[in-house]
PDB file of C-alpha atoms and ligand atoms in Angstrom:
ATOM      1  CA  MET V   1     -24.397  42.356  -7.336  1.00 42.00           C
ATOM      2  CA  PRO V   2     -22.098  40.888  -9.982  1.00 42.00           C
ATOM      3  CA  ILE V   3     -19.771  38.123  -8.896  1.00 44.00           C
ATOM      4  CA  THR V   4     -16.132  38.967  -9.412  1.00 41.00           C
ATOM      5  CA  ARG V   5     -14.359  36.173 -11.365  1.00 42.00           C
ATOM      6  CA  GLY V   6     -10.720  35.613 -11.457  1.00 41.00           C
ATOM      7  CA  PHE V   7     -10.376  34.651  -7.811  1.00 42.00           C
ATOM      8  CA  THR V   8      -8.541  31.343  -7.665  1.00 45.00           C
ATOM      9  CA  GLY V   9      -8.869  29.486  -4.500  1.00 44.00           C
ATOM     10  CA  ASN V  10      -6.162  26.910  -3.738  1.00 49.00           C
ATOM     11  CA  ARG V  11      -6.721  23.322  -4.375  1.00 48.00           C
ATOM     12  CA  ARG V  12      -7.584  22.608  -0.754  1.00 46.00           C
ATOM     13  CA  ARG V  13     -10.500  25.173  -1.076  1.00 47.00           C
ATOM     14  CA  GLU V  14     -11.642  23.711  -4.383  1.00 48.00           C
ATOM     15  CA  ARG V  15     -11.573  20.156  -3.194  1.00 55.00           C
ATOM     16  CA  PRO V  16     -12.082  20.297   0.523  1.00 61.00           C
ATOM     17  CA  ASP V  17     -13.133  16.639   0.549  1.00 86.00           C
ATOM     18  CA  ARG V  18      -9.987  15.343  -1.138  1.00 94.00           C
ATOM     19  CA  LEU V  19      -7.066  16.210   1.141  1.00 96.00           C
ATOM     20  CA  PRO V  20      -6.918  14.490   4.536  1.00 97.00           C
ATOM     21  CA  PRO V  21      -6.128  16.719   7.544  1.00 96.00           C
ATOM     22  CA  GLY V  22      -2.531  17.945   7.730  1.00 96.00           C
ATOM     23  CA  GLN V  23      -1.697  16.798   4.203  1.00 97.00           C
ATOM     24  CA  TYR V  24      -0.562  18.826   1.159  1.00 96.00           C
ATOM     25  CA  ASP V  25      -0.807  18.160  -2.589  1.00 96.00           C
ATOM     26  CA  THR V  26       2.559  17.114  -4.000  1.00 96.00           C
ATOM     27  CA  GLY V  27       1.428  17.815  -7.519  1.00 95.00           C
ATOM     28  CA  SER V  28       3.310  16.033 -10.228  1.00 95.00           C
ATOM     29  CA  SER V  29       6.233  15.012  -7.979  1.00 96.00           C
ATOM     30  CA  TRP V  30       6.277  11.576  -6.360  1.00 97.00           C
ATOM     31  CA  PRO V  31       8.705  11.363  -3.423  1.00 96.00           C
ATOM     32  CA  THR V  32      10.533   8.150  -2.828  1.00 96.00           C
ATOM     33  CA  LEU V  33      10.707   6.974   0.860  1.00 95.00           C
ATOM     34  CA  THR V  34      12.719   3.784   1.550  1.00 96.00           C
ATOM     35  CA  ALA V  35      14.065   2.840   4.958  1.00 96.00           C
ATOM     36  CA  GLU V  36      16.255   0.006   3.694  1.00 97.00           C
ATOM     37  CA  ALA V  37      18.530  -0.531   0.754  1.00 97.00           C
ATOM     38  CA  THR V  38      16.576  -0.746  -2.562  1.00 97.00           C
ATOM     39  CA  PRO V  39      16.882  -4.263  -3.921  1.00 96.00           C
ATOM     40  CA  SER V  40      19.281  -4.738  -6.856  1.00 95.00           C
ATOM     41  CA  GLY V  41      19.342  -7.197  -9.735  1.00 93.00           C
ATOM     42  CA  SER V  42      17.859  -7.051 -13.257  1.00 95.00           C
ATOM     43  CA  LEU V  43      14.162  -7.416 -13.748  1.00 96.00           C
ATOM     44  CA  GLU V  44      14.727 -10.856 -15.218  1.00 96.00           C
ATOM     45  CA  GLN V  45      16.763 -12.083 -12.300  1.00 95.00           C
ATOM     46  CA  TRP V  46      14.411 -10.538  -9.773  1.00 94.00           C
ATOM     47  CA  THR V  47      11.205 -11.902 -11.270  1.00 95.00           C
ATOM     48  CA  GLU V  48      12.652 -15.437 -11.798  1.00 96.00           C
ATOM     49  CA  ARG V  49      13.398 -15.696  -8.122  1.00 96.00           C
ATOM     50  CA  TRP V  50      10.398 -13.838  -6.746  1.00 98.00           C
ATOM     51  CA  ARG V  51       7.370 -15.668  -5.303  1.00 98.00           C
ATOM     52  CA  LEU V  52       4.240 -14.330  -3.668  1.00 98.00           C
ATOM     53  CA  ARG V  53       3.180 -16.409  -0.689  1.00 98.00           C
ATOM     54  CA  VAL V  54      -0.088 -16.230   1.240  1.00 99.00           C
ATOM     55  CA  ASP V  55       0.258 -18.305   4.391  1.00 98.00           C
ATOM     56  CA  GLY V  56      -0.165 -18.336   8.221  1.00 98.00           C
ATOM     57  CA  LEU V  57      -3.748 -18.939   9.236  1.00 98.00           C
ATOM     58  CA  VAL V  58      -5.182 -20.052   5.911  1.00 98.00           C
ATOM     59  CA  GLU V  59      -6.791 -23.322   4.860  1.00 98.00           C
ATOM     60  CA  SER V  60      -4.662 -23.568   1.685  1.00 98.00           C
ATOM     61  CA  PRO V  61      -1.270 -21.793   1.698  1.00 98.00           C
ATOM     62  CA  GLN V  62      -0.549 -20.365  -1.729  1.00 98.00           C
ATOM     63  CA  GLU V  63       2.562 -19.490  -3.731  1.00 98.00           C
ATOM     64  CA  TRP V  64       2.523 -17.668  -7.054  1.00 98.00           C
ATOM     65  CA  SER V  65       5.331 -17.092  -9.408  1.00 98.00           C
ATOM     66  CA  TRP V  66       5.710 -13.851 -11.521  1.00 98.00           C
ATOM     67  CA  ALA V  67       3.909 -15.636 -14.390  1.00 98.00           C
ATOM     68  CA  GLY V  68       1.444 -16.985 -11.906  1.00 98.00           C
ATOM     69  CA  VAL V  69       0.258 -13.699 -10.526  1.00 98.00           C
ATOM     70  CA  HIS V  70      -0.067 -12.281 -14.060  1.00 98.00           C
ATOM     71  CA  ALA V  71      -2.449 -15.141 -14.865  1.00 98.00           C
ATOM     72  CA  LEU V  72      -4.824 -14.007 -12.146  1.00 98.00           C
ATOM     73  CA  PRO V  73      -7.656 -11.524 -12.994  1.00 98.00           C
ATOM     74  CA  ARG V  74      -6.231  -8.028 -13.267  1.00 98.00           C
ATOM     75  CA  SER V  75      -7.556  -5.292 -11.015  1.00 98.00           C
ATOM     76  CA  SER V  76      -6.766  -1.585 -10.729  1.00 98.00           C
ATOM     77  CA  TYR V  77      -6.972   1.193  -8.162  1.00 98.00           C
ATOM     78  CA  ALA V  78      -7.512   4.684  -9.531  1.00 98.00           C
ATOM     79  CA  GLY V  79      -7.300   7.471  -6.929  1.00 98.00           C
ATOM     80  CA  ASP V  80      -5.106   9.241  -4.387  1.00 98.00           C
ATOM     81  CA  ILE V  81      -2.349   8.160  -1.971  1.00 98.00           C
ATOM     82  CA  HIS V  82      -1.317   9.760   1.318  1.00 98.00           C
ATOM     83  CA  CYS V  83       2.095   9.596   3.030  1.00 97.00           C
ATOM     84  CA  VAL V  84       2.363  10.173   6.804  1.00 97.00           C
ATOM     85  CA  THR V  85       5.252  12.717   6.016  1.00 96.00           C
ATOM     86  CA  THR V  86       2.247  14.863   4.824  1.00 96.00           C
ATOM     87  CA  TRP V  87       2.360  14.623   1.088  1.00 97.00           C
ATOM     88  CA  SER V  88      -0.650  13.313  -0.871  1.00 97.00           C
ATOM     89  CA  LYS V  89      -0.623  12.569  -4.566  1.00 97.00           C
ATOM     90  CA  PHE V  90      -3.828  12.662  -6.473  1.00 97.00           C
ATOM     91  CA  GLY V  91      -5.060  10.619  -9.443  1.00 97.00           C
ATOM     92  CA  MET V  92      -2.798   7.602  -9.554  1.00 98.00           C
ATOM     93  CA  THR V  93      -3.598   4.294 -11.209  1.00 98.00           C
ATOM     94  CA  PHE V  94      -2.098   1.077  -9.933  1.00 98.00           C
ATOM     95  CA  THR V  95      -2.726  -2.200 -11.646  1.00 98.00           C
ATOM     96  CA  GLY V  96      -2.123  -5.808 -10.528  1.00 98.00           C
ATOM     97  CA  VAL V  97      -4.281  -8.213  -8.628  1.00 98.00           C
ATOM     98  CA  SER V  98      -6.802  -7.597  -5.848  1.00 98.00           C
ATOM     99  CA  VAL V  99      -5.776  -9.066  -2.476  1.00 99.00           C
ATOM    100  CA  ASP V 100      -9.402 -10.467  -2.461  1.00 98.00           C
ATOM    101  CA  THR V 101      -8.425 -12.757  -5.337  1.00 98.00           C
ATOM    102  CA  LEU V 102      -5.347 -14.003  -3.358  1.00 98.00           C
ATOM    103  CA  LEU V 103      -7.331 -14.583  -0.203  1.00 98.00           C
ATOM    104  CA  GLU V 104     -10.130 -16.454  -2.155  1.00 98.00           C
ATOM    105  CA  ALA V 105      -7.535 -19.015  -3.122  1.00 98.00           C
ATOM    106  CA  ALA V 106      -5.806 -19.190   0.338  1.00 98.00           C
ATOM    107  CA  ARG V 107      -9.102 -19.143   2.358  1.00 98.00           C
ATOM    108  CA  PRO V 108      -8.370 -17.486   5.716  1.00 98.00           C
ATOM    109  CA  GLN V 109      -9.186 -19.511   8.744  1.00 98.00           C
ATOM    110  CA  PRO V 110     -11.853 -18.068  11.089  1.00 98.00           C
ATOM    111  CA  GLU V 111      -9.257 -16.963  13.655  1.00 98.00           C
ATOM    112  CA  ALA V 112      -7.356 -14.935  11.088  1.00 98.00           C
ATOM    113  CA  ARG V 113      -7.858 -11.289  11.842  1.00 98.00           C
ATOM    114  CA  PHE V 114      -4.653  -9.554  10.859  1.00 98.00           C
ATOM    115  CA  VAL V 115      -2.097  -9.553   8.094  1.00 98.00           C
ATOM    116  CA  LEU V 116       1.669  -9.015   8.262  1.00 98.00           C
ATOM    117  CA  ALA V 117       2.998  -8.000   4.891  1.00 98.00           C
ATOM    118  CA  HIS V 118       6.588  -8.938   4.261  1.00 98.00           C
ATOM    119  CA  SER V 119       9.000  -7.470   1.705  1.00 98.00           C
ATOM    120  CA  THR V 120      11.869  -9.271   0.167  1.00 98.00           C
ATOM    121  CA  THR V 121      14.125  -6.794   2.089  1.00 97.00           C
ATOM    122  CA  GLY V 122      12.704  -7.705   5.452  1.00 98.00           C
ATOM    123  CA  TYR V 123      10.470  -4.644   5.779  1.00 98.00           C
ATOM    124  CA  THR V 124       7.146  -5.474   7.342  1.00 98.00           C
ATOM    125  CA  THR V 125       3.862  -3.774   8.010  1.00 98.00           C
ATOM    126  CA  ASN V 126       0.734  -5.003   9.897  1.00 98.00           C
ATOM    127  CA  LEU V 127      -2.894  -4.543   8.710  1.00 98.00           C
ATOM    128  CA  PRO V 128      -6.304  -5.593  10.039  1.00 98.00           C
ATOM    129  CA  LEU V 129      -7.662  -8.268   7.654  1.00 98.00           C
ATOM    130  CA  GLU V 130     -10.739  -6.022   6.831  1.00 98.00           C
ATOM    131  CA  ASP V 131      -8.369  -3.344   5.496  1.00 98.00           C
ATOM    132  CA  VAL V 132      -7.054  -5.653   2.800  1.00 98.00           C
ATOM    133  CA  THR V 133     -10.434  -7.105   1.813  1.00 98.00           C
ATOM    134  CA  GLY V 134     -13.515  -5.655   0.072  1.00 98.00           C
ATOM    135  CA  GLY V 135     -11.596  -4.286  -2.896  1.00 98.00           C
ATOM    136  CA  ARG V 136      -9.355  -2.040  -0.881  1.00 98.00           C
ATOM    137  CA  ALA V 137      -5.877  -3.564  -1.370  1.00 98.00           C
ATOM    138  CA  TRP V 138      -3.842  -4.698  -4.380  1.00 99.00           C
ATOM    139  CA  VAL V 139      -0.582  -6.390  -5.255  1.00 99.00           C
ATOM    140  CA  ALA V 140       0.473  -4.058  -8.058  1.00 98.00           C
ATOM    141  CA  TRP V 141       3.111  -4.083 -10.799  1.00 98.00           C
ATOM    142  CA  GLU V 142       2.065  -1.175 -12.914  1.00 98.00           C
ATOM    143  CA  VAL V 143       1.576   2.553 -12.219  1.00 98.00           C
ATOM    144  CA  ASP V 144      -0.229   4.703 -14.727  1.00 97.00           C
ATOM    145  CA  GLY V 145       0.165   1.970 -17.361  1.00 97.00           C
ATOM    146  CA  GLU V 146       3.927   1.544 -16.900  1.00 98.00           C
ATOM    147  CA  PRO V 147       5.933  -1.034 -15.105  1.00 98.00           C
ATOM    148  CA  LEU V 148       6.406   0.040 -11.480  1.00 98.00           C
ATOM    149  CA  PRO V 149       9.910   1.646 -11.126  1.00 97.00           C
ATOM    150  CA  ARG V 150      12.236  -0.124  -8.731  1.00 98.00           C
ATOM    151  CA  GLY V 151      12.539   2.754  -6.274  1.00 98.00           C
ATOM    152  CA  HIS V 152       8.712   2.883  -5.961  1.00 98.00           C
ATOM    153  CA  GLY V 153       8.610  -0.817  -5.062  1.00 98.00           C
ATOM    154  CA  GLY V 154       8.963  -2.344  -8.535  1.00 97.00           C
ATOM    155  CA  PRO V 155       8.590  -4.942  -9.864  1.00 98.00           C
ATOM    156  CA  VAL V 156       5.783  -5.450  -7.416  1.00 98.00           C
ATOM    157  CA  ARG V 157       4.430  -3.781  -4.260  1.00 98.00           C
ATOM    158  CA  LEU V 158       1.352  -3.805  -2.003  1.00 98.00           C
ATOM    159  CA  ILE V 159      -1.124  -0.941  -2.403  1.00 98.00           C
ATOM    160  CA  VAL V 160      -3.508  -0.067   0.441  1.00 98.00           C
ATOM    161  CA  PRO V 161      -4.437   3.403  -0.581  1.00 98.00           C
ATOM    162  CA  HIS V 162      -7.092   4.188   2.080  1.00 98.00           C
ATOM    163  CA  LEU V 163      -4.322   4.001   4.744  1.00 98.00           C
ATOM    164  CA  TYR V 164      -1.094   5.975   5.040  1.00 98.00           C
ATOM    165  CA  PHE V 165       1.280   4.803   2.367  1.00 98.00           C
ATOM    166  CA  TRP V 166       3.790   3.145   4.714  1.00 98.00           C
ATOM    167  CA  LYS V 167       1.249   0.263   4.817  1.00 98.00           C
ATOM    168  CA  SER V 168       1.870  -0.199   1.027  1.00 98.00           C
ATOM    169  CA  ALA V 169       4.949  -2.449   1.427  1.00 98.00           C
ATOM    170  CA  LYS V 170       7.396  -2.127  -1.545  1.00 98.00           C
ATOM    171  CA  TRP V 171       8.884  -5.382  -3.003  1.00 98.00           C
ATOM    172  CA  ILE V 172       6.065  -7.408  -1.378  1.00 98.00           C
ATOM    173  CA  THR V 173       6.691 -11.183  -1.169  1.00 98.00           C
ATOM    174  CA  ARG V 174       4.382 -12.511   1.511  1.00 98.00           C
ATOM    175  CA  LEU V 175       1.108 -11.945   3.313  1.00 99.00           C
ATOM    176  CA  GLU V 176       1.046 -13.766   6.590  1.00 99.00           C
ATOM    177  CA  LEU V 177      -2.346 -14.251   8.258  1.00 98.00           C
ATOM    178  CA  LEU V 178      -2.390 -13.913  12.029  1.00 98.00           C
ATOM    179  CA  ALA V 179      -4.873 -14.077  14.879  1.00 98.00           C
ATOM    180  CA  ARG V 180      -3.218 -11.185  16.745  1.00 98.00           C
ATOM    181  CA  ASP V 181      -1.848  -7.855  15.534  1.00 97.00           C
ATOM    182  CA  GLN V 182       1.896  -7.923  15.236  1.00 97.00           C
ATOM    183  CA  PRO V 183       3.520  -4.527  14.698  1.00 98.00           C
ATOM    184  CA  GLY V 184       5.701  -4.185  11.595  1.00 98.00           C
ATOM    185  CA  PHE V 185       8.803  -2.015  10.966  1.00 98.00           C
ATOM    186  CA  TRP V 186       7.377   1.486  11.287  1.00 97.00           C
ATOM    187  CA  GLU V 187       4.737   0.403  13.797  1.00 97.00           C
ATOM    188  CA  GLN V 188       7.547  -0.888  16.173  1.00 97.00           C
ATOM    189  CA  ASN V 189       9.178   2.545  15.619  1.00 96.00           C
ATOM    190  CA  GLY V 190       6.174   4.550  16.889  1.00 96.00           C
ATOM    191  CA  TYR V 191       3.823   4.691  13.974  1.00 97.00           C
ATOM    192  CA  HIS V 192       0.150   3.817  14.386  1.00 96.00           C
ATOM    193  CA  ASP V 193      -1.091   0.239  14.043  1.00 96.00           C
ATOM    194  CA  ARG V 194      -3.864   1.218  11.601  1.00 97.00           C
ATOM    195  CA  GLY V 195      -2.877   4.518  10.006  1.00 98.00           C
ATOM    196  CA  ASP V 196      -6.105   5.973   8.604  1.00 98.00           C
ATOM    197  CA  PRO V 197      -5.178   9.405   7.078  1.00 98.00           C
ATOM    198  CA  TRP V 198      -8.749  10.743   7.519  1.00 97.00           C
ATOM    199  CA  LEU V 199      -8.582  10.091  11.284  1.00 97.00           C
ATOM    200  CA  GLU V 200      -4.898  11.306  11.322  1.00 96.00           C
ATOM    201  CA  GLN V 201      -3.725   8.031  12.895  1.00 97.00           C
ATOM    202  CA  ARG V 202      -0.021   8.893  12.445  1.00 97.00           C
ATOM    203  CA  TYR V 203       1.573   7.741  15.679  1.00 97.00           C
ATOM    204  CA  GLN V 204       0.911   5.168  18.379  1.00 95.00           C
ATOM    205  CA  GLY V 205      -1.549   6.864  20.802  1.00 94.00           C
ATOM    206  CA  ASP V 206      -3.389   8.797  18.068  1.00 94.00           C
ATOM    207  CA  PRO V 207      -7.104   8.023  18.070  1.00 92.00           C
TER     208      PRO V 207
HETATM  209  N1  MTE S 111       9.866  -2.155   1.646  1.00 96.27           N
HETATM  210  C1  MTE S 111       9.506  -0.953   1.943  1.00 96.27           C
HETATM  211  N2  MTE S 111       8.238  -0.560   1.675  1.00 96.27           N
HETATM  212  C2  MTE S 111       7.884   0.655   2.018  1.00 96.27           C
HETATM  213  C3  MTE S 111       8.723   1.598   2.648  1.00 96.27           C
HETATM  214  C4  MTE S 111      10.009   1.181   2.895  1.00 96.27           C
HETATM  215  O1  MTE S 111      10.784   1.885   3.491  1.00 96.27           O
HETATM  216  N3  MTE S 111      10.363  -0.113   2.600  1.00 96.27           N
HETATM  217  N4  MTE S 111       8.280   2.848   2.951  1.00 96.27           N
HETATM  218  C5  MTE S 111       6.870   3.044   3.102  1.00 96.27           C
HETATM  219  C6  MTE S 111       6.562   4.483   3.134  1.00 96.27           C
HETATM  220  S1  MTE S 111       6.832   5.265   4.604  1.00 96.27           S
HETATM  221  C7  MTE S 111       5.969   5.079   2.098  1.00 96.27           C
HETATM  222  S2  MTE S 111       5.367   6.711   2.206  1.00 96.27           S
HETATM  223  C8  MTE S 111       5.852   4.415   0.780  1.00 96.27           C
HETATM  224  C9  MTE S 111       6.690   5.231  -0.174  1.00 96.27           C
HETATM  225  O2  MTE S 111       6.491   4.754  -1.466  1.00 96.27           O
HETATM  226  P1  MTE S 111       7.174   5.495  -2.627  1.00 96.27           P
HETATM  227  O3  MTE S 111       8.694   5.509  -2.282  1.00 96.27           O
HETATM  228  O4  MTE S 111       6.838   4.741  -3.800  1.00 96.27           O
HETATM  229  O5  MTE S 111       6.585   6.883  -2.642  1.00 96.27           O
HETATM  230  O6  MTE S 111       6.284   3.112   0.801  1.00 96.27           O
HETATM  231  C10 MTE S 111       6.058   2.370   1.964  1.00 96.27           C
HETATM  232  N5  MTE S 111       6.554   1.017   1.683  1.00 96.27           N
HETATM  233 MO1   MO S 112       5.666   7.329   4.371  1.00 96.27          MO
END
């Protein structure tokens, strides 16, 4: 029996392995989600003042300037992102530095098990240390080969793409290593402490 061609399944059917449960493909659009006021100031002013610190339970606290992070080995993520508000965006490329590189310099103490990411705005989000190591997290300043736009966290943001995107703090300035998990902004407001989209860990109390 001949197979009838011309039937076009939807993307979810074509790529059942790509979209986490309860998510839809946002296509070419990239929504902006910001709880606080977007930081102002020219790129020049911003990057002159900006520092990236890695401190807390580390052997050697670190601080990099804008030029300093750019002197570190570059690393990219190419893949998908997933927001808890149910959009996923496929095939993005973010470039910056791997969090592994930052932690190699700072050397976490044995008691360090969690990270609290801080933004210049006061936004925070908490992550288990193992979710920002092993090539799974970046401090990024480029998206698809262009400077990261201010609304999307530019000049520089955290990218932790295997977790819901609220973990990817925009305008990152500090990674604080902690012995105990300390809920960040959305986590204090009912969102999950880990936020794995494949396990649908949206809210506190989800598995
Ligand atoms: N500083 C800061 N970072 C943030 C947020 C925020 O409100 N402030 N929102 C988070 C949420 S909920 C999402 S989905 C993504 C949105 O990033 P985008 O606006 O670039 O899509 O940033 C995350 N990082
Ligand atoms: Mo989000």
